[in-house]
Amino acid sequence: MNTTTKLTGQERVNRCFARQDHDRFPRHESFWGETIQRWQNEGLLGEEEEVLKLLGGDFQSLSWIWPEAFPEQKILVEQNHETRVVRDGNGKLVRYWRGKSGTPEHLGFDCDSRDKWEKIYKPALLNSGLQVYPDLVRRNYIRGRNLGRWCFLTSVEIFEETRSLLGDVTALMSMAEDPDWMRDISITFTNAVLRNLDACMATGIQPDGLFIYGDMAFNHSTICSPQMYKELFWPDHKRMADWAHAHGMKFIYHTDGDVNGVLDHYIEAGFDALQPLESKANMDVRKLMPKYAKELAFFGNIDVMKMIPNDLDLIEEEIVSKFTAAKSTRGYIYHSDHSVPPQVSWKTYQAIIELIKKHGNY
């Protein structure tokens, strides 16, 4: 394809997934809230959407679906000038920073036994109804189509939900000691997600993809063994991928951490793309593409740690190295390997956009 050919975002991403010729890498990005605030102080006129327009972003999110047992429950327990403590819709007690982003502190989990799950939380989740606004999803879809963007539904997967509902200690011990309980949670939650997704589709929209979020790895390995993942949670990951494919969509999976050990399982489940590919967790498109590029598209991997020093030579070296590897496959989408942090100046990020445009053409 002639590099001067102008494609819509939808066309560009679809051609990327099909490994067909396209003009440039598709582009998307995520930011911390404080990053946008800093950039506004440094001259950004607008919000995150304005940055995506300047980047030439090709994607449009339509929804955020995370079913909870008690979706209306958001109980403020205590607060001070720095933090607030909330009991959320899954019974979890969480301390959040006020006025800034950051990892919340998990203080306790009410659903801490199989008995509570079966008597309280499972029935509540089954009877919780829709937790998405289909009319809003449809409006977002119309907007995305008018902008020529690749439109995707977004939800959470079971690994993230299990740890959020039970806490790491109970969840991880139960994976080993009570796998039948974990499968029951997985099936029940996935059913709830698919019920909400079906409601979105009932509005008559035809999205291009399903983007599922969940973190199932540390910076050196998956949280559980590949065999345990395959037995407990993989069947419902496959159900989600199958649902997407049955509706003519691609399936994108987000997970932080080192998931090199389960990539073959992802491919077997029908995953179409993996995002964001954390560099500091041993994920590297230069190593992954020669082995997996025919089966998986790779989405991200530009190291935010190389952005933080605001050294454009360092950033350009990162971009050129990974873009060069990616061009051989036509199955790569630009994104950082995490959300862009507030240490990155607006001047630097504007220069990063220009580097992406300079080096990201075919």
Short mmCIF file of C-alpha atoms in Angstrom, two decimals:
data_model
loop_
_atom_site.label_atom_id
_atom_site.label_comp_id
_atom_site.label_asym_id
_atom_site.label_seq_id
_atom_site.Cartn_x
_atom_site.Cartn_y
_atom_site.Cartn_z
CA MET A 1 0.00 0.00 0.00
CA ASN A 2 1.22 3.49 -0.82
CA THR A 3 2.08 5.21 2.47
CA THR A 4 0.16 8.31 1.34
CA THR A 5 -3.09 6.33 1.26
CA LYS A 6 -5.41 7.61 3.97
CA LEU A 7 -7.32 4.96 5.87
CA THR A 8 -9.90 5.39 8.59
CA GLY A 9 -8.96 4.11 12.02
CA GLN A 10 -11.39 1.23 11.60
CA GLU A 11 -9.89 0.23 8.26
CA ARG A 12 -6.33 0.56 9.56
CA VAL A 13 -6.86 -1.61 12.64
CA ASN A 14 -8.80 -4.24 10.70
CA ARG A 15 -6.02 -4.43 8.13
CA CYS A 16 -3.51 -4.75 10.95
CA PHE A 17 -5.40 -7.72 12.41
CA ALA A 18 -5.60 -9.27 8.94
CA ARG A 19 -1.84 -8.67 8.41
CA GLN A 20 -2.73 -6.76 5.25
CA ASP A 21 -0.93 -3.70 3.93
CA HIS A 22 -1.79 -0.47 5.75
CA ASP A 23 -0.35 3.00 5.81
CA ARG A 24 0.99 3.22 9.39
CA PHE A 25 0.80 1.57 12.78
CA PRO A 26 -2.59 2.01 14.43
CA ARG A 27 -2.30 4.16 17.57
CA HIS A 28 -3.86 4.29 21.01
CA GLU A 29 -2.73 5.52 24.43
CA SER A 30 -3.66 5.67 28.12
CA PHE A 31 -2.76 8.31 30.70
CA TRP A 32 -2.82 8.82 34.45
CA GLY A 33 -5.28 11.52 35.48
CA GLU A 34 -2.45 13.57 36.98
CA THR A 35 -0.65 13.44 33.64
CA ILE A 36 -3.49 15.23 31.89
CA GLN A 37 -3.69 17.75 34.75
CA ARG A 38 0.03 18.49 34.45
CA TRP A 39 -0.22 18.89 30.69
CA GLN A 40 -3.13 21.30 31.05
CA ASN A 41 -0.93 23.42 33.30
CA GLU A 42 1.76 23.25 30.61
CA GLY A 43 -0.46 24.33 27.73
CA LEU A 44 -2.70 21.42 26.73
CA LEU A 45 -6.03 22.83 25.62
CA GLY A 46 -8.57 20.14 26.39
CA GLU A 47 -8.81 16.73 28.03
CA GLU A 48 -7.52 13.26 27.18
CA GLU A 49 -9.58 13.19 23.98
CA GLU A 50 -7.61 16.15 22.64
CA VAL A 51 -4.34 14.27 23.16
CA LEU A 52 -5.73 11.25 21.33
CA LYS A 53 -6.74 13.46 18.42
CA LEU A 54 -3.22 14.90 18.25
CA LEU A 55 -1.81 11.38 18.40
CA GLY A 56 -4.13 10.27 15.61
CA GLY A 57 -5.81 7.69 17.83
CA ASP A 58 -7.70 4.97 15.99
CA PHE A 59 -9.77 3.47 18.81
CA GLN A 60 -13.11 4.24 20.48
CA SER A 61 -14.14 2.61 23.76
CA LEU A 62 -17.88 2.06 24.08
CA SER A 63 -18.33 0.69 27.61
CA TRP A 64 -16.87 -0.20 30.97
CA ILE A 65 -18.47 -3.35 32.38
CA TRP A 66 -17.48 -4.77 35.77
CA PRO A 67 -20.44 -6.61 37.30
CA GLU A 68 -20.70 -6.41 41.10
CA ALA A 69 -22.89 -8.29 43.56
CA PHE A 70 -24.27 -5.04 44.97
CA PRO A 71 -23.73 -2.41 42.25
CA GLU A 72 -25.46 0.39 44.15
CA GLN A 73 -23.30 -0.12 47.23
CA LYS A 74 -20.65 2.56 47.66
CA ILE A 75 -20.50 3.21 51.39
CA LEU A 76 -18.13 5.91 52.63
CA VAL A 77 -16.69 4.53 55.86
CA GLU A 78 -14.22 7.29 56.74
CA GLN A 79 -12.14 10.02 55.13
CA ASN A 80 -9.53 12.63 55.89
CA HIS A 81 -7.71 15.26 53.84
CA GLU A 82 -5.55 12.60 52.14
CA THR A 83 -7.65 9.42 51.78
CA ARG A 84 -11.13 7.97 51.89
CA VAL A 85 -12.23 4.44 52.83
CA VAL A 86 -15.13 2.89 50.90
CA ARG A 87 -17.07 -0.39 51.11
CA ASP A 88 -17.64 -1.24 47.44
CA GLY A 89 -20.21 -3.28 45.54
CA ASN A 90 -18.30 -6.52 46.09
CA GLY A 91 -18.06 -5.98 49.85
CA LYS A 92 -14.42 -4.97 49.66
CA LEU A 93 -13.09 -2.31 52.06
CA VAL A 94 -10.69 -0.05 50.13
CA ARG A 95 -8.65 3.03 50.97
CA TYR A 96 -8.24 5.48 48.05
CA TRP A 97 -6.13 8.58 47.70
CA ARG A 98 -8.17 11.75 47.44
CA GLY A 99 -7.37 13.94 44.47
CA LYS A 100 -4.74 11.71 42.92
CA SER A 101 -4.32 8.32 41.29
CA GLY A 102 -2.47 5.41 42.81
CA THR A 103 -2.85 1.81 43.86
CA PRO A 104 -5.65 1.56 46.46
CA GLU A 105 -5.04 -0.16 49.78
CA HIS A 106 -7.21 -3.24 50.32
CA LEU A 107 -8.26 -3.30 53.97
CA GLY A 108 -10.61 -6.28 54.01
CA PHE A 109 -12.87 -8.59 52.02
CA ASP A 110 -16.33 -9.56 53.22
CA CYS A 111 -16.61 -12.46 50.75
CA ASP A 112 -13.93 -14.51 52.48
CA SER A 113 -15.41 -18.03 52.38
CA ARG A 114 -17.23 -20.40 50.07
CA ASP A 115 -20.23 -20.26 52.42
CA LYS A 116 -20.56 -16.48 52.03
CA TRP A 117 -20.14 -16.78 48.27
CA GLU A 118 -22.91 -19.37 47.97
CA LYS A 119 -25.34 -17.75 50.42
CA ILE A 120 -24.79 -14.03 49.76
CA TYR A 121 -22.60 -13.00 46.86
CA LYS A 122 -23.47 -15.53 44.17
CA PRO A 123 -27.26 -15.02 44.52
CA ALA A 124 -26.75 -11.24 44.57
CA LEU A 125 -24.61 -11.35 41.43
CA LEU A 126 -27.11 -13.58 39.65
CA ASN A 127 -29.91 -11.14 40.50
CA SER A 128 -27.97 -7.91 40.00
CA GLY A 129 -29.46 -7.14 36.58
CA LEU A 130 -27.72 -5.06 33.94
CA GLN A 131 -24.74 -2.98 35.00
CA VAL A 132 -24.25 -1.19 31.72
CA TYR A 133 -26.23 1.58 30.01
CA PRO A 134 -26.97 0.24 26.51
CA ASP A 135 -28.21 3.62 25.23
CA LEU A 136 -24.92 5.25 26.25
CA VAL A 137 -23.00 2.45 24.56
CA ARG A 138 -24.97 3.06 21.38
CA ARG A 139 -24.27 6.82 21.52
CA ASN A 140 -20.55 6.12 21.95
CA TYR A 141 -20.72 3.75 19.01
CA ILE A 142 -22.32 6.37 16.76
CA ARG A 143 -19.67 8.89 17.79
CA GLY A 144 -16.86 6.42 17.12
CA ARG A 145 -18.23 5.51 13.72
CA ASN A 146 -18.59 9.20 12.80
CA LEU A 147 -14.89 9.61 13.67
CA GLY A 148 -13.96 6.54 11.62
CA ARG A 149 -12.58 4.76 14.66
CA TRP A 150 -12.28 1.06 15.54
CA CYS A 151 -15.00 0.61 18.18
CA PHE A 152 -14.65 -1.83 21.06
CA LEU A 153 -16.61 -3.01 24.08
CA THR A 154 -14.66 -3.16 27.33
CA SER A 155 -15.04 -5.38 30.36
CA VAL A 156 -13.14 -7.20 33.12
CA GLU A 157 -12.19 -10.87 33.17
CA ILE A 158 -12.37 -13.46 35.90
CA PHE A 159 -8.78 -13.39 37.22
CA GLU A 160 -9.13 -9.73 38.11
CA GLU A 161 -12.59 -10.31 39.55
CA THR A 162 -11.58 -13.26 41.75
CA ARG A 163 -8.80 -11.34 43.46
CA SER A 164 -10.98 -8.23 43.77
CA LEU A 165 -13.84 -10.19 45.34
CA LEU A 166 -11.88 -12.45 47.68
CA GLY A 167 -8.51 -10.78 48.12
CA ASP A 168 -5.20 -12.26 47.06
CA VAL A 169 -4.73 -14.51 50.10
CA THR A 170 -8.14 -16.23 49.98
CA ALA A 171 -8.16 -16.37 46.16
CA LEU A 172 -4.70 -17.84 45.77
CA MET A 173 -5.11 -20.38 48.58
CA SER A 174 -8.49 -21.43 47.21
CA MET A 175 -7.09 -21.95 43.73
CA ALA A 176 -5.02 -24.74 45.23
CA GLU A 177 -7.36 -25.98 47.97
CA ASP A 178 -10.86 -25.52 46.49
CA PRO A 179 -10.63 -25.32 42.70
CA ASP A 180 -14.32 -26.17 42.27
CA TRP A 181 -15.23 -22.97 44.12
CA MET A 182 -12.94 -20.93 41.87
CA ARG A 183 -14.53 -22.46 38.78
CA ASP A 184 -17.98 -21.60 40.13
CA ILE A 185 -16.97 -17.97 40.63
CA SER A 186 -15.39 -17.90 37.19
CA ILE A 187 -18.46 -19.29 35.43
CA THR A 188 -20.90 -17.10 37.37
CA PHE A 189 -18.96 -13.89 36.79
CA THR A 190 -18.33 -14.60 33.12
CA ASN A 191 -22.05 -15.26 32.65
CA ALA A 192 -22.74 -11.83 34.19
CA VAL A 193 -20.27 -10.14 31.84
CA LEU A 194 -21.75 -11.85 28.78
CA ARG A 195 -25.27 -10.91 29.88
CA ASN A 196 -24.24 -7.24 29.89
CA LEU A 197 -22.44 -7.57 26.57
CA ASP A 198 -25.53 -9.16 25.03
CA ALA A 199 -27.55 -6.14 26.18
CA CYS A 200 -25.13 -3.85 24.36
CA MET A 201 -25.45 -5.87 21.17
CA ALA A 202 -29.26 -5.79 21.42
CA THR A 203 -29.13 -2.07 20.56
CA GLY A 204 -28.13 -2.99 17.00
CA ILE A 205 -24.48 -1.91 17.16
CA GLN A 206 -21.69 -3.90 15.48
CA PRO A 207 -18.43 -3.21 17.34
CA ASP A 208 -15.10 -4.25 15.94
CA GLY A 209 -13.67 -5.75 19.10
CA LEU A 210 -13.96 -6.87 22.70
CA PHE A 211 -11.21 -5.55 24.99
CA ILE A 212 -10.95 -7.45 28.28
CA TYR A 213 -8.93 -6.21 31.25
CA GLY A 214 -7.29 -8.29 33.97
CA ASP A 215 -3.83 -8.54 35.49
CA MET A 216 -2.68 -12.11 35.99
CA ALA A 217 1.08 -11.79 36.36
CA PHE A 218 3.94 -10.40 38.42
CA ASN A 219 7.00 -8.83 36.81
CA HIS A 220 8.65 -12.27 36.53
CA SER A 221 5.84 -14.82 36.04
CA THR A 222 2.11 -15.46 36.10
CA ILE A 223 0.50 -15.39 39.55
CA CYS A 224 -0.50 -19.04 39.25
CA SER A 225 1.07 -21.79 37.20
CA PRO A 226 0.16 -22.16 33.52
CA GLN A 227 -1.46 -25.52 34.34
CA MET A 228 -3.62 -24.01 37.08
CA TYR A 229 -4.61 -21.13 34.78
CA LYS A 230 -5.59 -23.62 32.07
CA GLU A 231 -7.74 -25.64 34.46
CA LEU A 232 -9.45 -22.81 36.37
CA PHE A 233 -9.81 -19.68 34.27
CA TRP A 234 -8.81 -20.45 30.70
CA PRO A 235 -12.21 -22.02 29.84
CA ASP A 236 -13.96 -18.71 30.55
CA HIS A 237 -11.30 -16.69 28.74
CA LYS A 238 -12.04 -18.93 25.78
CA ARG A 239 -15.78 -18.37 26.24
CA MET A 240 -15.22 -14.62 26.02
CA ALA A 241 -13.04 -14.96 22.93
CA ASP A 242 -15.60 -17.30 21.34
CA TRP A 243 -18.38 -14.79 22.12
CA ALA A 244 -16.40 -12.03 20.41
CA HIS A 245 -15.69 -14.14 17.34
CA ALA A 246 -19.32 -15.26 17.09
CA HIS A 247 -20.26 -11.56 16.86
CA GLY A 248 -17.63 -10.78 14.23
CA MET A 249 -15.21 -9.10 16.67
CA LYS A 250 -11.56 -9.41 17.51
CA PHE A 251 -10.56 -10.24 21.08
CA ILE A 252 -7.91 -8.14 22.85
CA TYR A 253 -6.61 -9.10 26.28
CA HIS A 254 -4.95 -6.66 28.67
CA THR A 255 -2.69 -7.97 31.39
CA ASP A 256 0.32 -6.45 33.08
CA GLY A 257 3.28 -8.61 34.00
CA ASP A 258 5.27 -11.44 32.47
CA VAL A 259 2.89 -13.79 30.63
CA ASN A 260 5.45 -15.44 28.38
CA GLY A 261 4.62 -18.76 29.99
CA VAL A 262 0.96 -18.76 28.93
CA LEU A 263 1.10 -17.28 25.42
CA ASP A 264 0.41 -20.66 23.86
CA HIS A 265 -2.71 -20.95 26.03
CA TYR A 266 -3.84 -17.49 24.89
CA ILE A 267 -3.44 -18.50 21.26
CA GLU A 268 -5.33 -21.74 21.85
CA ALA A 269 -8.18 -19.76 23.44
CA GLY A 270 -8.39 -17.55 20.35
CA PHE A 271 -6.91 -14.30 21.62
CA ASP A 272 -6.25 -11.92 18.71
CA ALA A 273 -4.05 -9.34 20.47
CA LEU A 274 -2.16 -8.83 23.71
CA GLN A 275 -1.74 -5.46 25.45
CA PRO A 276 0.18 -3.57 26.96
CA LEU A 277 3.31 -5.80 27.03
CA GLU A 278 5.22 -4.44 30.02
CA SER A 279 8.87 -3.97 29.16
CA LYS A 280 10.00 -4.19 32.80
CA ALA A 281 8.25 -7.57 33.03
CA ASN A 282 10.33 -9.22 30.29
CA MET A 283 7.78 -8.62 27.53
CA ASP A 284 9.56 -7.53 24.35
CA VAL A 285 8.08 -7.38 20.84
CA ARG A 286 11.55 -7.87 19.38
CA LYS A 287 11.60 -11.36 20.90
CA LEU A 288 7.89 -12.15 20.68
CA MET A 289 7.17 -11.29 17.07
CA PRO A 290 9.46 -13.85 15.40
CA LYS A 291 7.67 -16.62 17.32
CA TYR A 292 4.05 -15.47 17.66
CA ALA A 293 3.33 -12.78 15.07
CA LYS A 294 1.17 -15.01 12.86
CA GLU A 295 -1.21 -15.80 15.73
CA LEU A 296 -1.11 -12.67 17.92
CA ALA A 297 -1.08 -8.97 17.22
CA PHE A 298 1.05 -7.03 19.70
CA PHE A 299 -0.29 -3.82 21.21
CA GLY A 300 2.08 -1.59 23.17
CA ASN A 301 5.53 -2.29 24.69
CA ILE A 302 6.99 1.25 24.40
CA ASP A 303 8.65 1.58 27.80
CA VAL A 304 7.26 4.44 29.93
CA MET A 305 10.42 4.24 32.03
CA LYS A 306 12.25 5.53 28.95
CA MET A 307 9.78 8.45 28.80
CA ILE A 308 10.15 9.52 32.44
CA PRO A 309 13.65 11.11 32.08
CA ASN A 310 12.23 13.34 29.28
CA ASP A 311 15.29 12.46 27.21
CA LEU A 312 14.18 12.41 23.57
CA ASP A 313 17.25 10.51 22.38
CA LEU A 314 16.48 7.72 24.82
CA ILE A 315 12.81 7.66 23.76
CA GLU A 316 13.63 7.70 20.06
CA GLU A 317 16.02 4.77 20.46
CA GLU A 318 13.21 2.80 22.17
CA ILE A 319 10.68 3.66 19.47
CA VAL A 320 12.98 2.98 16.52
CA SER A 321 14.19 -0.34 17.90
CA LYS A 322 10.73 -1.75 18.55
CA PHE A 323 9.04 -0.19 15.54
CA THR A 324 11.70 -1.70 13.28
CA ALA A 325 10.96 -5.17 14.66
CA ALA A 326 7.22 -4.60 14.40
CA LYS A 327 7.21 -3.53 10.76
CA SER A 328 8.13 -6.99 9.56
CA THR A 329 4.79 -8.43 10.71
CA ARG A 330 2.13 -5.76 10.00
CA GLY A 331 0.52 -6.91 13.24
CA TYR A 332 1.55 -4.15 15.66
CA ILE A 333 -0.41 -1.35 17.35
CA TYR A 334 1.28 1.57 19.11
CA HIS A 335 0.72 2.04 22.85
CA SER A 336 3.01 2.59 25.80
CA ASP A 337 3.68 -0.42 28.01
CA HIS A 338 1.54 1.19 30.73
CA SER A 339 -0.35 4.45 31.24
CA VAL A 340 1.82 7.53 30.57
CA PRO A 341 2.85 8.85 34.02
CA PRO A 342 2.84 12.49 35.21
CA GLN A 343 6.65 12.70 35.22
CA VAL A 344 6.42 13.08 31.42
CA SER A 345 6.10 16.72 30.40
CA TRP A 346 3.65 17.97 27.79
CA LYS A 347 6.58 19.21 25.69
CA THR A 348 8.09 15.72 25.80
CA TYR A 349 4.86 13.96 24.89
CA GLN A 350 4.25 16.28 21.94
CA ALA A 351 7.72 15.31 20.73
CA ILE A 352 6.88 11.62 21.29
CA ILE A 353 3.84 12.03 19.05
CA GLU A 354 6.07 13.41 16.32
CA LEU A 355 8.51 10.50 16.75
CA ILE A 356 5.63 8.03 16.45
CA LYS A 357 4.50 9.72 13.26
CA LYS A 358 8.04 9.89 11.90
CA HIS A 359 8.95 6.25 12.49
CA GLY A 360 5.55 4.52 12.45
CA ASN A 361 4.76 4.60 8.72
CA TYR A 362 5.03 1.58 6.44
#
